[in-house]
GROMACS .gro file of C-alpha atoms in nm:
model
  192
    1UNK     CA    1  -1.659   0.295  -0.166
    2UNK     CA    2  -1.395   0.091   0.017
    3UNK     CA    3  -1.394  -0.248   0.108
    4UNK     CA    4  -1.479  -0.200   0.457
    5UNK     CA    5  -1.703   0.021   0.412
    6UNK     CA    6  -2.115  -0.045   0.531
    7UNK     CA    7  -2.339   0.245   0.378
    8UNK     CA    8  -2.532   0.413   0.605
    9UNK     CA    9  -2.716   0.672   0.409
   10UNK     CA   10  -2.700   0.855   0.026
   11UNK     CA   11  -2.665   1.174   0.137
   12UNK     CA   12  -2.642   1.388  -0.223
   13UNK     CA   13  -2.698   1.203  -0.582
   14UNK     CA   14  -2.556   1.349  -0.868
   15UNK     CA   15  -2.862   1.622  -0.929
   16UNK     CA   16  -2.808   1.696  -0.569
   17UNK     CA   17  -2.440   1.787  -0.629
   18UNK     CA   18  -2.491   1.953  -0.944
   19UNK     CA   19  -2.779   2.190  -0.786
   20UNK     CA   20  -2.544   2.284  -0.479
   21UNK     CA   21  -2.262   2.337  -0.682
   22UNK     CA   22  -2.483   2.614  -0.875
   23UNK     CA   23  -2.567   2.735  -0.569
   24UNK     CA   24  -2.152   2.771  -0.465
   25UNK     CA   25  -2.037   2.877  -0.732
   26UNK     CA   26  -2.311   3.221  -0.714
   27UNK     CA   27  -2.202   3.267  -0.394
   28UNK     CA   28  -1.805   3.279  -0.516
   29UNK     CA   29  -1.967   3.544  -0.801
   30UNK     CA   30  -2.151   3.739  -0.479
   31UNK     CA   31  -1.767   3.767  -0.290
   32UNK     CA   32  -1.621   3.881  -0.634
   33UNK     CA   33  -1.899   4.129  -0.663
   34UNK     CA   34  -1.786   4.313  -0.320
   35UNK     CA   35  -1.446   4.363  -0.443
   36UNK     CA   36  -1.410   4.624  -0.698
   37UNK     CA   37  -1.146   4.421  -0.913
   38UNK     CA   38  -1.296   4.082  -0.811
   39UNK     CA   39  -1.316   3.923  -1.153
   40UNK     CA   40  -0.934   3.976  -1.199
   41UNK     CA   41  -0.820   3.875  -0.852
   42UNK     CA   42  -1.038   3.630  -0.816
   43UNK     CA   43  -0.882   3.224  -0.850
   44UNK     CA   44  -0.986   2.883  -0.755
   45UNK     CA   45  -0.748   2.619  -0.590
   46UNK     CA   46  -0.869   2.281  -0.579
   47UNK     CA   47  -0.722   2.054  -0.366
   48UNK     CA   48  -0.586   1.724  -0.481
   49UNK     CA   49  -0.744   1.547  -0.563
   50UNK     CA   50  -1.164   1.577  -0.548
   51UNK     CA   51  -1.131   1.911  -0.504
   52UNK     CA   52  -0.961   1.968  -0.889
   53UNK     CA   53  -1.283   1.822  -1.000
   54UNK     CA   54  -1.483   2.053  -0.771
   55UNK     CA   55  -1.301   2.347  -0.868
   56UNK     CA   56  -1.287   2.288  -1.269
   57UNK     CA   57  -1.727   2.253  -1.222
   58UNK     CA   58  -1.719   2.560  -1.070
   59UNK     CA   59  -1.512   2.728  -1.324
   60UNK     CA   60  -1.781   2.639  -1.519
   61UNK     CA   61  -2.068   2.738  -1.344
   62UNK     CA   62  -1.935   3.096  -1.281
   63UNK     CA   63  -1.844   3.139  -1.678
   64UNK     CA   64  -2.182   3.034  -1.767
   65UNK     CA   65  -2.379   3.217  -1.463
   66UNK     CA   66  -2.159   3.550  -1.489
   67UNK     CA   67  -1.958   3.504  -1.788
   68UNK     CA   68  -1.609   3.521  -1.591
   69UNK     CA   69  -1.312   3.366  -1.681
   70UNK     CA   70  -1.164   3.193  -1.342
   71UNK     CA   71  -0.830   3.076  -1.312
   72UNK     CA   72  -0.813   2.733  -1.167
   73UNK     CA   73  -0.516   2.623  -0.964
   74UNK     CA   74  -0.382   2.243  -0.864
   75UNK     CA   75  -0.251   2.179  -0.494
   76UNK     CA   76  -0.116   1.904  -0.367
   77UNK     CA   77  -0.082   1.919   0.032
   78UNK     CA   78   0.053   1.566   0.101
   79UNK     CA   79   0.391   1.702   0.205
   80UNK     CA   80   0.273   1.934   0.422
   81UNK     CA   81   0.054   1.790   0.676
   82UNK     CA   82   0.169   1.740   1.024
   83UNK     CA   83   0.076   1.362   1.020
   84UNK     CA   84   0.297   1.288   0.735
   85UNK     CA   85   0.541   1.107   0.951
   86UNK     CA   86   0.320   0.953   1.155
   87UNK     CA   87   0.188   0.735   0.881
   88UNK     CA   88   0.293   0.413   0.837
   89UNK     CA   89   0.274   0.373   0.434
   90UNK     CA   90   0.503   0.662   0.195
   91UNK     CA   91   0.250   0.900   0.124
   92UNK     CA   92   0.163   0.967  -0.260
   93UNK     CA   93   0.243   1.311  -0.378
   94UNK     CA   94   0.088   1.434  -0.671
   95UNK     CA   95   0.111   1.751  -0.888
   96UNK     CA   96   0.076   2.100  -0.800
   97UNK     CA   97   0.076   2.360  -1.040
   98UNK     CA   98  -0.083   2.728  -0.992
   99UNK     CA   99  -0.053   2.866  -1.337
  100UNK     CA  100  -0.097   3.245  -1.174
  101UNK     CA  101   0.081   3.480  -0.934
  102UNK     CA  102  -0.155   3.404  -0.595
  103UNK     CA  103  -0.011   3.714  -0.443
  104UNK     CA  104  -0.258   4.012  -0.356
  105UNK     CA  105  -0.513   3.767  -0.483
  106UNK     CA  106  -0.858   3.639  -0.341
  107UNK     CA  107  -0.866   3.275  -0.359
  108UNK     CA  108  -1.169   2.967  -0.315
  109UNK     CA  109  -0.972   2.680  -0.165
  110UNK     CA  110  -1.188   2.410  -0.261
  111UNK     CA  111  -1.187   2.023  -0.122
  112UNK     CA  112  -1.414   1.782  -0.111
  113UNK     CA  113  -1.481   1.739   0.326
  114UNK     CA  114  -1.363   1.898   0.587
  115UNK     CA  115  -1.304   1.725   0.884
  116UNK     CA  116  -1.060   1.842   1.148
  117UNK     CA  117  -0.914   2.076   0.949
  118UNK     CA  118  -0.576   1.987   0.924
  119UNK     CA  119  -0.563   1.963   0.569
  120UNK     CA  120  -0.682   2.313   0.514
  121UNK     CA  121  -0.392   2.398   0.756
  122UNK     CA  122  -0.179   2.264   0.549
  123UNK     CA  123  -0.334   2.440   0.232
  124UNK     CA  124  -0.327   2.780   0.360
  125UNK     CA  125   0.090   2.671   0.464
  126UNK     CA  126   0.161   2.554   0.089
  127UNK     CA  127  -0.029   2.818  -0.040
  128UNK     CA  128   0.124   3.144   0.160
  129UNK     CA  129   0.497   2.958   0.027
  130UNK     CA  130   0.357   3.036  -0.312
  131UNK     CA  131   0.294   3.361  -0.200
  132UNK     CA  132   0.100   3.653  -0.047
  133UNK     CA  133  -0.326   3.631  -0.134
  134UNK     CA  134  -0.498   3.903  -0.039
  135UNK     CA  135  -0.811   3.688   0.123
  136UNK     CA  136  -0.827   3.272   0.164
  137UNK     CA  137  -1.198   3.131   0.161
  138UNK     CA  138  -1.221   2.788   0.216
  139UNK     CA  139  -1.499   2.608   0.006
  140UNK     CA  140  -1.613   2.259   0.086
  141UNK     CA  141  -1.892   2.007  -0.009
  142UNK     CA  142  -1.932   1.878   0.308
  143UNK     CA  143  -1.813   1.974   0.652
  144UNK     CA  144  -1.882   1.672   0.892
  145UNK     CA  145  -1.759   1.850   1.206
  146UNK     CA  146  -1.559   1.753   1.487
  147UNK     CA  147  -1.282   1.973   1.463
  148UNK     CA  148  -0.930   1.986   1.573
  149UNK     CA  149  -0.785   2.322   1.416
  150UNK     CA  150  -0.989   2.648   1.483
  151UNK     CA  151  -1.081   2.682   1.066
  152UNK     CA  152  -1.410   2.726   0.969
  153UNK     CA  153  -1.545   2.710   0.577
  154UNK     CA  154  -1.670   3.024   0.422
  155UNK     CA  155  -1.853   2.794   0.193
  156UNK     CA  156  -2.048   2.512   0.281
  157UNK     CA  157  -2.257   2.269   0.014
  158UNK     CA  158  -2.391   2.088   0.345
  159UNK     CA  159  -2.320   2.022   0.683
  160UNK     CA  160  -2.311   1.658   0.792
  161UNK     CA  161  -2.279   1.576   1.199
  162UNK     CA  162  -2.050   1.245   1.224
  163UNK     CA  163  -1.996   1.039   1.508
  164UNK     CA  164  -1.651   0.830   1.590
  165UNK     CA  165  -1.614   0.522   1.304
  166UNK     CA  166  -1.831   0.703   1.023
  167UNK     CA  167  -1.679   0.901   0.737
  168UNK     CA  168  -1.823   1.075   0.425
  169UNK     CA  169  -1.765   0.928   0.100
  170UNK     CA  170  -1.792   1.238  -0.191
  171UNK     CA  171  -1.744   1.045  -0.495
  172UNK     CA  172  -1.719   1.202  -0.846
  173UNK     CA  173  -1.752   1.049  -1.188
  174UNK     CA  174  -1.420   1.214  -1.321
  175UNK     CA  175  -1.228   1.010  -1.068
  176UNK     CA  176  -1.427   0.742  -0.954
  177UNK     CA  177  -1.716   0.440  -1.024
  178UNK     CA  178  -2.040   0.683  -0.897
  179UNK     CA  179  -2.141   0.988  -0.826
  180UNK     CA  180  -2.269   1.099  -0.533
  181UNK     CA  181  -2.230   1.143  -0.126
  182UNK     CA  182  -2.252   0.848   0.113
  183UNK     CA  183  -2.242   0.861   0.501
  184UNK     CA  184  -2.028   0.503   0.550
  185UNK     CA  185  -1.941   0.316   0.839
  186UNK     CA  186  -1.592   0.209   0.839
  187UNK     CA  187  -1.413  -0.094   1.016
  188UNK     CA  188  -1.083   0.126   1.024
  189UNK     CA  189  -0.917   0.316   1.339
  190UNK     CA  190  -0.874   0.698   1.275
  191UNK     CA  191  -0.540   0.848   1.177
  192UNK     CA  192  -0.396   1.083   1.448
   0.00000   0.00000   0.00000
């Protein structure tokens, strides 16, 4: 957690996570199912930078529930978010890299929460420069509401109602000190 942050609730321990993300990652094998050339077309991109972590567990779910090899992409959206010069610190950009042709493919854009959705606008920008996909689904762990942009998840691990001043916390042992999902009360203002 941050500094300022109080903890409200645990929301999802680590068994928690690990049970919904067997529960995502069948429903990614159900959409490949409907498309007659689904296990060929079909590709993750995870979102820097939870969502890589997210992504790469479901890559492993789906080869051990359905034996399918899934291509896992990188994508880094700092760059293209409509707040980036609004902020008042230089933004860190890290690494994409989509090691496959995402045109006239289906793809799982996975992140960690969704929020007002304009950082799965910028996804679906960076990702149609990259190319053409034949279908987007948007995959999250959480989706706390209150949205700006009219995008909805196809894929939801839960749904968490916020109010103004809390935030969800996803935190993942690959990246950080836990491993888990906290609802948080936090001392900060909101970005616009």
């Amino acid at each position: 957690m941050e500094a300022q942050d109080r903890i409200k609730a645990q929301l999802m321990d680590a068994a928690d996570l690990d049970r919904t993300l067997e529960r995502m990652a069948r429903q990614i094998i159900e959409r490949a199912a409907l498309d007659a050339r689904g296990e060929e077309r079909l590709a993750l991109v995870g979102m820097q930078t939870r969502g890589v972590y997210l992504a790469r567990r479901l890559q492993a779910k789906i080869r051990a529930a359905a034996g399918l090899e899934v291509p896992v992409g990188i994508l880094d959206v700092t760059l293209y978010r409509d707040d980036v010069r609004l902020r008042a610190h230089q933004p860190v950009v890290r690494p994409t890299h989509i090691p496959f042709d995402v045109t006239g493919r289906h793809l799982v854009l996975i992140d960690d929460v969704i929020y007002t959705g304009r950082t799965a606008r910028a996804a679906l920008d960076a990702l149609m420069d990259l190319g053409r996909p034949a279908a987007v689904y948007l995959l999250v762990m959480i989706d706390r509401g209150l949205r700006e942009l009219p995008i909805c998840p196809d894929i939801v691990g839960r749904q968490v109602p916020t109010l103004p001043g809390e935030e969800v916390r996803v935190r993942l042992r690959e990246v950080d000190d836990r491993e888990g999902v906290w609802l948080v009360e936090t001392a900060r203002t909101p970005t616009p």
